[in-house]
Every structure is written in C-alpha cells, then in structure tokens.
Amino acid sequence: MAPRIHPFDSVKDYEIKLASKLIKDSYPADANCHFVQIERTDPPKKDMIKYLDAERQGLPLPNIPRVLYAYYWTNTLEFNKALVNVTVGHIITKVQLPKGVCGPLLPEDMEDWEEHCNNHPAVKAEIEKLQLPPGYQVRNDPWIYATDDPNEKRPLVQFFMYVLAGNGHSESNHYSLPLKFSPVFECFTKKFIRIDYLPGGYDEKITPTGPWQEVPAVEYHPDLNGENVMREVKPLLVNQPEGPSYTVQGSKIKWQGWEFRVSSSAREGFAIYDAWFKGRQVFYRVSLSEMTVPYGDPRAPYHRKQAFDLGDCGFGACGNSLSLGCDCLGTITYLDGMGIHANGDPFVVPNTICLHEQDNGLLYKHVNYRNGNAVLARKREFVVQTIATVANYEYIINFKFVTDGSLDIETRATGILSTMPIDENVKVPWGTIVGPNVMAAYHQHILSFRIDPAVDGHKNTVVYDDTLKLPRNKLNPYGIGFVTDRHFVEKAGSIDQSPFTNRTVKILNENVINPVSKGPVGYKVSLPAAQMILADDDSFNVKRAKFATEQMWVTKYRDHELFAAGEFTNQSQTDEGLGVWGSNGDLVRNEDLVVWATLGFTHIPRVEDFPVMPVETHTIHLAPFNFFDKNPALDLPQANNNFNKSVNHPIGSDAEPPCCSSKI
Amino acid sequence: MAPRIHPFDSVKDYEIKLASKLIKDSYPADANCHFVQIERTDPPKKDMIKYLDAERQGLPLPNIPRVLYAYYWTNTLEFNKALVNVTVGHIITKVQLPKGVCGPLLPEDMEDWEEHCNNHPAVKAEIEKLQLPPGYQVRNDPWIYATDDPNEKRPLVQFFMYVLAGNGHSESNHYSLPLKFSPVFECFTKKFIRIDYLPGGYDEKITPTGPWQEVPAVEYHPDLNGENVMREVKPLLVNQPEGPSYTVQGSKIKWQGWEFRVSSSAREGFAIYDAWFKGRQVFYRVSLSEMTVPYGDPRAPYHRKQAFDLGDCGFGACGNSLSLGCDCLGTITYLDGMGIHANGDPFVVPNTICLHEQDNGLLYKHVNYRNGNAVLARKREFVVQTIATVANYEYIINFKFVTDGSLDIETRATGILSTMPIDENVKVPWGTIVGPNVMAAYHQHILSFRIDPAVDGHKNTVVYDDTLKLPRNKLNPYGIGFVTDRHFVEKAGSIDQSPFTNRTVKILNENVINPVSKGPVGYKVSLPAAQMILADDDSFNVKRAKFATEQMWVTKYRDHELFAAGEFTNQSQTDEGLGVWGSNGDLVRNEDLVVWATLGFTHIPRVEDFPVMPVETHTIHLAPFNFFDKNPALDLPQANNNFNKSVNHPIGSDAEPPCCSSKI
C-alpha cells in the first residue's frame, strides 16, 4: 500500500520509477526510451478546492490520484509526452509530439555531449590548430541552440569552447578564455552538424582558427585567484537556542500565522501552495514560471543566444545541493529535490530547498516623544530558498514570508558572465571588456513569476490605481490635492508599469468588504518598473517570449496554464503561454484569475561582475492592502535584550583610545 | 588646552557651551537669547583636502579651526544666525535675519507649547464643549505651520488636537481620535492667534465644536491593543564571539577595506565623510539632506500640511536613543548625538547612531556543474543606523556598506499616520479610513540624499546611459541587438529617471581609465523610479520644495550648499537650495560636483498601516562601475560551517512525523 501522501507533496522516487517503468513497458525494448523530465502535475483545481476544504474542516478527504508527466525520446528522434496515473498505475495519455518540438535537455546528457564534442575529430582538428602550451586544455559548455530558422526541426546543441588554464585545476575559469569556434551537434544522435566561427572584431567577420594567443585567465577560485592576503572577517553566528519558530510536517509549513505547502519541482524549483495568513486564504499557488535571457550582441551566431532556463533545462533539474553554514545561516531545514537519469531512474537531489528564519531589522517602531516610550517589533522572515546553476549563471530565489502578512519574492543573479572572445584594441557598443581578450555582452534576465491568488477565496479582481493631481478648483484652491484613480482589469491582458503615476496593482476580492476602509479587501503587488525585452517585435527573441514584453499580465485561471512562454521552449518559434492566454478575450473580473509578474533587468556587465558576479537583487513585494482591520503584527512580542541578547561594543574597545572625550 | 579633535568629529558639548556663552555675552542680558540649533559647520573643502592628504601621508596636520553655527532668537521675535570659531573662541559673524525667516523649532519648545496650548482659555473653552466622558483627556501635537500667505511673517505653530483614551495611559493612541479644531499660536510669544476648524465631510465645510461622539481608539501599545494571544517567536540571536570585524577610533571607522568617518548632526542625523574602499577614494561626504512630506487633502487648513523634517526640526534633534537588542542585533557600537536647550546648554542624546555588522545572504556563488564544486561568499554589511521620531512618524536611515565596495542607503518609514477626523459614512478620494471616524490622508515622503563624490579624486563627471535597440541592419539582421547610449551632464541640472530605457546614472572620473574596460572608472547610482511632488508648479508646496520635482540633480560643489530646500525651510516661500543651484548654469563636467538623489514614495495608507505602520522600505544603491579591475570581493574567505556554525533542523524534528518517506 502506498503511504499517505498529500496531492501537493513533491514527486516521490517510487512514483518516478513507476511512471518510467509503465512507459518503457508500453514500447518495444528497441524503442530505447530516453527520458528528459518526469514530474508531478497539479490535480484539477476544482478537485483540490474540495480536498482542501475537507482538510480544513477535518472531514474525510476525497481521493485524488497522483499524476506524473514524462517527456522522453523514442527511437532516438521522436519526442513524446505521457501522463501517468501513479496512484492506480496506468498511463492516461501518450502522445508523440510534432517534429520541431524539443523538450528540455537533461543535465546528464549535456555532460555526456560535452565529452563527445571534445572527442569528435572535427573538433579535435580545430583544437589542434590552437597549439596550446603545456598545461592548457580545452573545455566546452553545451548551450541551448535557440532559433533562427523556422525550417530547422532537428534538436540541436551548440558548444561554446574555452581554454582551461590553471594547469589542470578543475576550477580554473574557462569563461575567461573563450575560443572562436563553436561546434553544433544534433542532440541524442550526437551527429556533427558544423562548426560556427565566432567574430573577434566589431562586425561579424570571422577568421580561421590559428594558434591561441596566450593571455592570463581571470580566476575566481581561491586556489587560483592570486588573492594572497585574505580579508579578516570575524564570525557572525545566528543561534536559535530554542530551535526555530516554524514546524515542517511533510510539505506543510506553519510559521507565525502563515500556513502553506512547499513542493519541489524539476521545472520551477519549487512552488508554494495553499498559503493562508492568520486564518485567511491568500494564495492558491505561487512560483517562478519562466525566465528568458536574451543577449544583445547582434553578430552571428550570438543572435541565437536566448536561454529559457525553466523550459529549456529546468530550474529544479539544475538545482544546487545547499550546504549548512554556506547558503543560509541559523537553524535550517532542507528539502530534497528529485532528478532523473535518462533511463527513467530517479535520484535524490539532496537539500535543494532550504527553509530558515532570519531577522531583517525593524518591522515597526513608534516613540512617544513626550516621554521616550517606544513600541517596536523586529521584522522576522521565513525564507524558502533555492539556487540553480544554469551553466555559467546562478540564480537564487528567495520567497520571504513576513510576520505582517507580506511575501517578498527576491531574485539574486550571480555566477559567471557568459563571455565572448574579443580582439586586442576592439571595443563594441553591446559589451564590456572584462579581462584580456574577453568580452561580456549586454543581456537581459527576464523572469516571470506566476501568482495564483485566492484573496479570501478564488473569485478575485485585479485593479490598478494611479495617483493623480486634483485640478485646481473650489475644493482645491491651493493646488496641492491629489487622489487615486482606479482601473479595473476586465479582460485577460497586460498592465503597464507607471512609476510616475505611482501605479499600484492590487488583487481584490470585490465580494468581501473591509469593515474599516469600507472597500474591498485585497493584496498589493509591487515590482520595480523595468525595461522589458529589447528585440524587435518580429524577431524570434520576442515571438518566443511574448511574456517578456509586459511587466504584468492577468489571465483567467485554467488548469495546466503554468508556464509563461508555453510548455516547450527549447527551439520554440512562438510563445505558447502568455502569448496566447494574454489576449484571448477571457473575462477576468471577479473570476478565478492568475497574475503574472515579470521581473526584468538589463544587465550591462561591469568589470566588477567578473570573474564571479556580486549578486544583483530584485524583488516583488506582495502585501495585504486593506485586507486586515489593522496592522496584523500587533500580536508580536516587543523587542528587548532579555530576548535578543545583543552586546555592547563601546567606543574605546578598539586598540587606540578615542580622543576628545569631554572635559566638562 | 583643547583635546585633539578631527575637523569632521561631531560637535562637542564644550564647543556648544562656548559658542552659546560667546553669543549670550555679546548681547545685553535682557535680549534673552533663545537658541534653537547649534551645530558644527564643515571646514572649507580646499582646506580639508590638504588636511586629509597630510593625514594619509602621516605629515604634520594643518590647523583647521572648528566653527559652529547657532540659530537663536533675541528680544523674542528677532531671528539670528551666528558663526563662532570655537577653536580660538570668537564670533565670526552675527546676523539678524529678515522678518519671515524662521529657523527650525526646538523640540523642548514644542513640548512647552503643547502645555501652553491646552491651558489657554480659548482652547479650554473648546475642550469644554466636547463634554468628554470620565477617563478621557485632550492631547495635542504641535505642527509646523507651513505656508499659504506670502504676507505672513510671524513664526506660527498649529496644534492638532486629539482625544486621549486609555483611561490616562500615557501610550494610548491619540492619533486614532482626532478632533475638529486646531488652535494656532505665535511661537515664542505664545500669543493665541485663532482656532481653525477642521472639516469632517467631503468638502471644506466646518461645524462648531459639540459633544464628542465616543468611538473606540485603535491602540498599538501592548497594554491597550487587545492582543491577548501573543505570537510565540523563538529567539534568533546574533553572536559575534570574537567581537566585530570593525574598529572605531573617534569618528573613524575601518571595516573590510572601507575607511570613513561618521559625524552626528542635529540637522542631518549623521553624515559620512572621506570614504575610501581598498585604498581608493570614493566619497567626500554623504548624508540625508532634506525631506518634505506634503499631504494631498485639499481642504483648509490641511492644504498647509507640508513638513520639512530636516529644516523645520532637525533629524538629529529628533533622534531616538537606540537600545541594545531592539533597534539592531549583534555586537553594537553606539555613537551619541548632541542636543541643546533653549538657553544654549548642550545635552547628550545617548546612542543616537548605532554601528553594527549584519549578514545579508549570499554575495556571490558559482558551482561548477561538472563536479559540484562551489565557490561562495556571504554578503556581510556594516550598518550605520539612526532613527528619528518626527511627532507621529518614524524614519529609519541605514547606510549599509558592503564588502564588494557598494553602499546601500536604505530608508524605512514607520510610526503612525497623521490622521484627520471623518464623519460617519463619508468617503474621500484623498484618504483611507483607518478606524472609526478617523482618516489618513494620502501624502508623499520625498527625501533628498546629498552625495558628494570623490571617485578617485574630486574632479568627476556625471553621465547617464540608456539601453536602446539597435536598428535592424546588416550588422543586426535578426533584430535582437542592443547597445548603450551615453549622455554627459555638462551643466548643473536634473536627470529624469527612465526605467524603460534602463537608464543608469554614473559618476565617472574621466581622468582615470580602467585598464580592463578601457573606459573611465566610476560608481553607479541607482534609485527606484518614483512619482515626484504632485502639487501644481505654482503651489507653495512646489515653490518651497523644487528639489522634490526631480529624482536626480547635479550641481557644482560649493562650501555650505548642503540642504536641498535651502537653509531655512520653516514657513519658507521658495526653495533656496536646488531651486537655485540646480539651474545656475554652472559647468559640472570634470569638476568637483555633487549628486542629489531624491527618493520618493507616494503613501496611499492601508488599513494595515494603522495604528502603527509596518516599515515601507526604499533604497538607493551606489556601486563601483568599472572602478576595480575585477570583483573586489575575491579576497573574502569562502563560507563554511566551521566558521558559521549553523544547525540542521531535519524534517521529523517537529511533533508529527513526516509521512511519505520512500520505500525504495
């Protein structure tokens, strides 16, 4: 008998094993099923609403089967998707997808292809021409091929080639020494297609491979980076002597009035489900949905540099195993992720999500100036963190739940810039020279977060309020008045950011009136106004990532509409996500709706971003807006030092005595 | 003999005592000198450059006299300013300022006037009419009178009146129970001028004072707020067993490659001086310069609600004494501020600035996906924090120095909304009802931060770069290219924010070329695009706060041009700061220049912001931009748990066992 499992629990190893076995058994052995992703699907929302209601009321729970999807190749070049009911153990559907649809690539395949590429005679011949000095090798990074030809239906992979210095040290920064040729292979068949040559000057001109001109690598690893005098940093320890304030039971987390579930996902990293604060329903599901990273270097073949890190690879599939005392401090609970091998066997990605509490300064303070009496509470946060390594880059996703009912979704970009070779004395207007003969092209990181709200229930409404001057009139004789102007989003579509009118987007429930404000209850969604995708409207970059043209979208809820650029992004030619749903005419007011927030940043690399980049941080802020009848954090204990045990380090503790103390 | 003192050290008590004595001695006794602010002035920069050069080189230091300014009233209604050399002990200048110039008000005067107001027969008569039930009293907040009449030259103060419930509890939230009359007095003479009556309906109609209609107060104090079940929060302790990583000697701080001075200031709270990172000069001086808080309620007398919290009161003069384990956690060093009494006697404001380190997640990370090897460093910050209580509101200013050479200037607004009475069943489009019969008007917080850069020296240039699409052409056949477009600021003026072109402002030194990027070295200044002041151009609100019309200003450096709205803001009629310097035609390219960053937020109150407001946080980010030749934080030790001593809290530690462990 299967153990008790919640419909939102992460996929289990035995479920993956069962799904892949059922699929493999359904083909002749020589079909050679090659899996690239197996993951749980969400049950239909209408079933889950009943389930969750019963759960809250302590009633018997309806039976909801667990359903997995699997993407896999058969007979080498047929791409398939199956849905498998792993509760009863049968395949629901199995479809072969049209030629040209490529699913995500499997990390272990990429590593296999890396080796294949370097050992291919055509590539070896090219490497030969470099005449590398002793101690130098060639390393490659497989890259998503992307799209520039509507007739190209083969699944392809392109390799960026680098010199590995460091005398064989595995952590030498090959990104510092990019080479000027780039082999292209067919995926799975590993068939050699061609070698693209990379320009080194201002235009697209290329040159045949010749001897490599030796330049030093800019190294990041402590063994190699030449930093002989390390900075002295004294320990700063986070101790929680009584343990954490949260509890984790299965996927269910309770902390400071918040209740929700966390489920790992090969595609999204994780999703938050069924989030309530202080007994009020707030979100049905929140997750990262897609990310595209288009580069601005127009020269072939760089025009194809456009990654979709979720759809092309999988954020969870590229998830780090996080380490105690490294990725977060304090008292930490780790959740595992689940990966698969090409044969359909699961493996555990240990500690891919970490849960912990942190202090973030003051939450509120007021001092009565008449007597100095203060009330103040600290801002405690509960963090759900995951980190993915997508080849050169790292993305850190932090969902920070706050004691006042707000939720901050923070993205930190770090890791290593994707680099291009550049000739001596060349400058380009689309890139920064970050080391000897190495350039980092301007690019954009555009992330779509899917927010499926349930603000006091599932029927919600999106509005945006602008703040506008009042005209000067009898009521406003001094010309200082200003008011808000409300717009209702009636149909599926997008909302422009408008910081200069203080535009704020709110998710309201028009059926629930706040007894104090006398208006509908809601949650506010704030995100920084930012440049969206820069390519031409009729470029492939835009056609494939329509979602990246707008900062905020509203669609009607439909099961399985989860991914902003559509289900299959690898070598896609159009955005089959928000590119379709975002303009389908659906009525969304007082409906079950979804808000998609697009966080974007155009990254103009700094020299300081190399060889490893200090985090660039951007945040979406979700906060109650006339949802509660007062500050919901008044029940927090007041801060005091009996509790917080901080320590005074008076002036004069340091070596030299302070001068100038008063003589009065 | 005076003790050795640095020209940037905070004002000393004996200096204030000497200055006020010299001034008092220079008048007949019956002139009755009444001081409102005494503070240090900065020495001329040309002298300080020589001094700081000599200091760095270990050469004999030039003598630089300490000069204080004093604002004071004589013969009750004459306002004066004196400059006093307290090193040699003589008055440099002494001027009586024109009628209509009002200096800042002194907190202790305001408290005195509070009592005077409540005891005045006209006010008592009004209170009488309220027929308050037993246990209720009236409390008032003195308020800056602001400006609506160019002929009004008297220094005035206006009182907002409230019912104090709580049965005599001093911390009952009077802001919850605003009354409908507002007495106006002349400052210093305490002469009663009139009573303004406040509207309670949609328009400016007023009604005579009648019996107070009893409604419950929305209370914040734990004794009164009715929160009977407090949330259980487990301790989260920050321990630094080896002490902090910084040293403080006098005003000089050294931390992680940063070196700078911190000096308290009655007007600005504090200023940072002479900041260097890794042996390179970055800033000469950085501080909060001014803040204006205009309200959007057009009805008289609310049209006059426009505070200038620095110029009208003084951010340091309103500074909190911070407490261990409350305002920040860990190992803390406190710096004192200095206040004055009206008689010119100084007093210490203990612990008004706190210094501490904090951890802020990851600074950088990269994992070699081939073998899982990770490099990662934590983001340690050094925080200089001060908090001011300006009547109802609290402002938390955090300057966060980071180990990668960046500096984040963070503002958190908290405290209590300024409230207005509102009649039952009335709604207004310029305010939110936040409790029974109480409304919080929409308003703006607009803060000017003055950044006096010294990026590798004093001759700097400001540029802004937009990111623009490349036209589709032979070089860009796929329409995906984008480039940056640079604009130089040649003349004193302002720069619009432009988030949709990814505009970024940089302070460059055109005389120093980065050997890697081959362009000038610089620092980037980022701040959120935001709505600026909403009033009409010819309103007093705008005329008095021109600085608040633009998000970024550049001016040529001149000694004593420190305050964005000018030296005297209380009842001012024009902005004599950036309103003048921002358009004076000064050439600023490759000059000693100053950048003024205006952080603004239009605050549409939420019910959740009452009775005490969770922090609203906004940040200016300063970061090296092609200043170093690589990531300057590579010399940080790698994070590990031997150092950080974090603790695992595995699933299953909590009461119920987790379900669903695998059976495979």
mmCIF file of N, CA, C and O in Angstrom, chain B residues 24 43 70 123 218 220 267-268 344 379 462 472 485 536 560 568 608 631:
data_model
loop_
_atom_site.group_PDB
_atom_site.id
_atom_site.type_symbol
_atom_site.label_atom_id
_atom_site.label_comp_id
_atom_site.label_asym_id
_atom_site.label_seq_id
_atom_site.Cartn_x
_atom_site.Cartn_y
_atom_site.Cartn_z
ATOM 1 N N LYS B 24 25.719 84.819 23.958
ATOM 2 C CA LYS B 24 24.947 85.476 25.029
ATOM 3 C C LYS B 24 25.694 86.697 25.566
ATOM 4 O O LYS B 24 25.105 87.747 25.798
ATOM 5 N N PRO B 43 34.519 72.543 7.549
ATOM 6 C CA PRO B 43 35.571 73.451 7.065
ATOM 7 C C PRO B 43 35.500 73.555 5.535
ATOM 8 O O PRO B 43 34.946 72.676 4.879
ATOM 9 N N ALA B 70 25.032 78.938 15.054
ATOM 10 C CA ALA B 70 23.951 78.939 16.048
ATOM 11 C C ALA B 70 22.779 79.709 15.466
ATOM 12 O O ALA B 70 22.957 80.767 14.844
ATOM 13 N N VAL B 123 -8.762 77.537 24.173
ATOM 14 C CA VAL B 123 -8.691 76.106 23.876
ATOM 15 C C VAL B 123 -9.488 75.326 24.924
ATOM 16 O O VAL B 123 -10.250 74.405 24.606
ATOM 17 N N VAL B 218 -8.093 52.915 18.159
ATOM 18 C CA VAL B 218 -7.315 51.770 17.651
ATOM 19 C C VAL B 218 -5.933 51.885 18.304
ATOM 20 O O VAL B 218 -5.171 52.805 18.005
ATOM 21 N N TYR B 220 -2.086 50.778 19.747
ATOM 22 C CA TYR B 220 -0.914 49.993 19.363
ATOM 23 C C TYR B 220 -0.150 49.451 20.564
ATOM 24 O O TYR B 220 0.590 48.482 20.463
ATOM 25 N N ARG B 267 20.977 68.496 12.359
ATOM 26 C CA ARG B 267 20.090 68.677 11.223
ATOM 27 C C ARG B 267 19.926 67.402 10.394
ATOM 28 O O ARG B 267 18.834 67.028 10.005
ATOM 29 N N GLU B 268 21.052 66.739 10.115
ATOM 30 C CA GLU B 268 21.031 65.624 9.164
ATOM 31 C C GLU B 268 20.983 64.241 9.825
ATOM 32 O O GLU B 268 20.889 63.247 9.112
ATOM 33 N N GLY B 344 21.017 77.396 25.465
ATOM 34 C CA GLY B 344 22.320 77.175 24.852
ATOM 35 C C GLY B 344 23.150 76.114 25.526
ATOM 36 O O GLY B 344 24.274 75.844 25.120
ATOM 37 N N LYS B 379 27.343 37.797 2.104
ATOM 38 C CA LYS B 379 27.294 39.254 1.991
ATOM 39 C C LYS B 379 27.235 39.833 3.395
ATOM 40 O O LYS B 379 26.200 39.817 4.051
ATOM 41 N N VAL B 462 29.237 63.371 -14.371
ATOM 42 C CA VAL B 462 28.038 62.537 -14.291
ATOM 43 C C VAL B 462 27.546 62.231 -15.704
ATOM 44 O O VAL B 462 27.459 63.134 -16.544
ATOM 45 N N ARG B 472 17.561 47.455 -37.143
ATOM 46 C CA ARG B 472 17.792 46.221 -37.900
ATOM 47 C C ARG B 472 18.563 46.598 -39.170
ATOM 48 O O ARG B 472 18.094 47.407 -39.967
ATOM 49 N N ASP B 485 23.662 54.061 -24.818
ATOM 50 C CA ASP B 485 23.768 55.384 -25.409
ATOM 51 C C ASP B 485 24.090 56.338 -24.258
ATOM 52 O O ASP B 485 23.312 56.426 -23.304
ATOM 53 N N ASP B 536 0.683 71.480 -7.864
ATOM 54 C CA ASP B 536 0.864 72.357 -9.029
ATOM 55 C C ASP B 536 2.201 73.080 -8.977
ATOM 56 O O ASP B 536 2.687 73.417 -7.892
ATOM 57 N N HIS B 560 29.054 74.846 1.897
ATOM 58 C CA HIS B 560 27.810 75.273 2.570
ATOM 59 C C HIS B 560 26.563 75.105 1.705
ATOM 60 O O HIS B 560 25.482 75.474 2.165
ATOM 61 N N PHE B 568 16.807 77.613 5.365
ATOM 62 C CA PHE B 568 15.656 77.844 6.246
ATOM 63 C C PHE B 568 14.375 77.413 5.540
ATOM 64 O O PHE B 568 13.978 78.005 4.535
ATOM 65 N N GLU B 608 -3.817 48.440 7.185
ATOM 66 C CA GLU B 608 -2.736 47.740 7.894
ATOM 67 C C GLU B 608 -1.631 48.685 8.373
ATOM 68 O O GLU B 608 -0.766 48.281 9.149
ATOM 69 N N ASN B 631 36.078 41.752 -9.661
ATOM 70 C CA ASN B 631 35.281 41.696 -8.436
ATOM 71 C C ASN B 631 36.195 41.956 -7.234
ATOM 72 O O ASN B 631 37.125 41.169 -6.986
#
